[in-house]
Amino acid sequence: GAGVSQSPSNKVTEKGKDVELRCDPISGHTALYWYRQSLGQGLEFLIYFQGNSAPDKSGLPSDRFSAERTGGSVSTLTIQRTQQEDSAVYLCASSRQGAYGNTIYFGEGSWLTVV
Amino acid sequence: KQEVTQIPAALSVPEGENLVLNCSFTDSAIYNLQWFRQDPGKGLTSLLLIQSSQREQTSGRLNASLDKSSGRSTLYIAASQPGDSATYLCAVKRTDGGSQGNLIFGKGTKLSVKP
């Protein structure tokens, strides 16, 4: 595809359930990012993948959050035992190599509501 | 700790006006600064990327400036149009050891251009 693709676009889940959010980056982009945007808040960094390097997980808010990137392409963000405060838009982005001098392209996000 | 602030939080102008959006950051040690646009329910679109060694970047009716020493950036929009209505976000990439994925975002300025 031409852009970053995320699925599902909307997800409503019950508190305590696990959810998986998927991101398909732009073909050829080695860097992949996950951010979270809560209502009225700025974007919060979650995790960053670059090629075969160990991911930067410093932004993950708790051990209920995890992410993997298979084959250097598709990434899945998993939230276990969801809580209401997890409700947010989860944005994925990709770029050629890293962010130093490269434009970052965002997907349209996965809107998660925990009830 | 790097903090990014955008003032005002919201701005409404009549069509045709030239306008300036402001972004300030607390730590001048940055690699670059990016301006993004976010339409309601959508992801982010990169508008301009300014490297730390640059003073400004231009794209069409948009001009972004960067003054690292004072910790400020401005986004100038000439001859505003209703289609410019969106939330504008700035983000900085720090140099203090954070990974390349760790951009620090402001909370954005919501712009409304009235016909």
Tab-separated table of N, CA and C in Angstrom, chain B residues 1-4 24-32 67-72 92-96:
chain	number	residue	atom	x	y	z
B	1	LYS	N	14.277	17.513	31.684
B	1	LYS	CA	13.309	16.798	30.857
B	1	LYS	C	12.778	17.739	29.788
B	2	GLN	N	12.820	17.265	28.554
B	2	GLN	CA	12.359	18.094	27.448
B	2	GLN	C	10.837	18.226	27.497
B	3	GLU	N	10.373	19.469	27.404
B	3	GLU	CA	8.940	19.730	27.328
B	3	GLU	C	8.677	20.626	26.129
B	4	VAL	N	7.608	20.331	25.427
B	4	VAL	CA	7.227	21.097	24.246
B	4	VAL	C	5.859	21.722	24.492
B	24	SER	N	7.398	26.052	21.585
B	24	SER	CA	8.592	26.289	22.394
B	24	SER	C	9.025	24.991	23.063
B	25	PHE	N	10.324	24.859	23.275
B	25	PHE	CA	10.866	23.656	23.897
B	25	PHE	C	11.897	24.069	24.946
B	26	THR	N	12.031	23.272	25.970
B	26	THR	CA	12.814	23.682	27.130
B	26	THR	C	14.294	23.348	27.009
B	27	ASP	N	14.641	22.361	26.207
B	27	ASP	CA	16.034	21.946	26.069
B	27	ASP	C	16.463	22.191	24.623
B	28	SER	N	17.465	23.041	24.458
B	28	SER	CA	17.872	23.411	23.093
B	28	SER	C	18.682	22.321	22.393
B	29	ALA	N	19.040	21.281	23.120
B	29	ALA	CA	19.815	20.188	22.521
B	29	ALA	C	18.886	19.259	21.744
B	30	ILE	N	18.566	19.648	20.539
B	30	ILE	CA	17.665	18.843	19.707
B	30	ILE	C	18.351	18.508	18.400
B	31	TYR	N	17.924	17.392	17.805
B	31	TYR	CA	18.425	17.040	16.486
B	31	TYR	C	17.623	17.726	15.394
B	32	ASN	N	16.328	17.725	15.582
B	32	ASN	CA	15.460	18.348	14.592
B	32	ASN	C	14.118	18.674	15.207
B	67	ASP	N	14.704	28.600	16.111
B	67	ASP	CA	15.714	29.318	16.883
B	67	ASP	C	16.054	28.448	18.081
B	68	LYS	N	17.102	27.654	17.933
B	68	LYS	CA	17.454	26.710	18.986
B	68	LYS	C	17.826	27.406	20.289
B	69	SER	N	18.581	28.507	20.171
B	69	SER	CA	19.079	29.161	21.381
B	69	SER	C	17.952	29.653	22.273
B	70	SER	N	16.865	30.082	21.656
B	70	SER	CA	15.731	30.563	22.461
B	70	SER	C	14.682	29.475	22.656
B	71	GLY	N	14.888	28.330	22.042
B	71	GLY	CA	13.941	27.229	22.214
B	71	GLY	C	12.602	27.485	21.571
B	72	ARG	N	12.635	28.045	20.375
B	72	ARG	CA	11.370	28.397	19.735
B	72	ARG	C	11.340	28.014	18.263
B	92	VAL	N	9.949	17.554	18.728
B	92	VAL	CA	11.399	17.661	18.682
B	92	VAL	C	12.024	16.304	18.932
B	93	LYS	N	13.144	16.097	18.285
B	93	LYS	CA	13.947	14.895	18.512
B	93	LYS	C	15.132	15.312	19.361
B	94	ARG	N	15.208	14.761	20.556
B	94	ARG	CA	16.242	15.192	21.480
B	94	ARG	C	17.567	14.502	21.188
B	95	THR	N	18.642	15.027	21.816
B	95	THR	CA	19.973	14.469	21.615
B	95	THR	C	20.526	13.857	22.892
B	96	ASP	N	19.680	13.702	23.899
B	96	ASP	CA	20.212	13.297	25.197
B	96	ASP	C	20.207	11.801	25.419
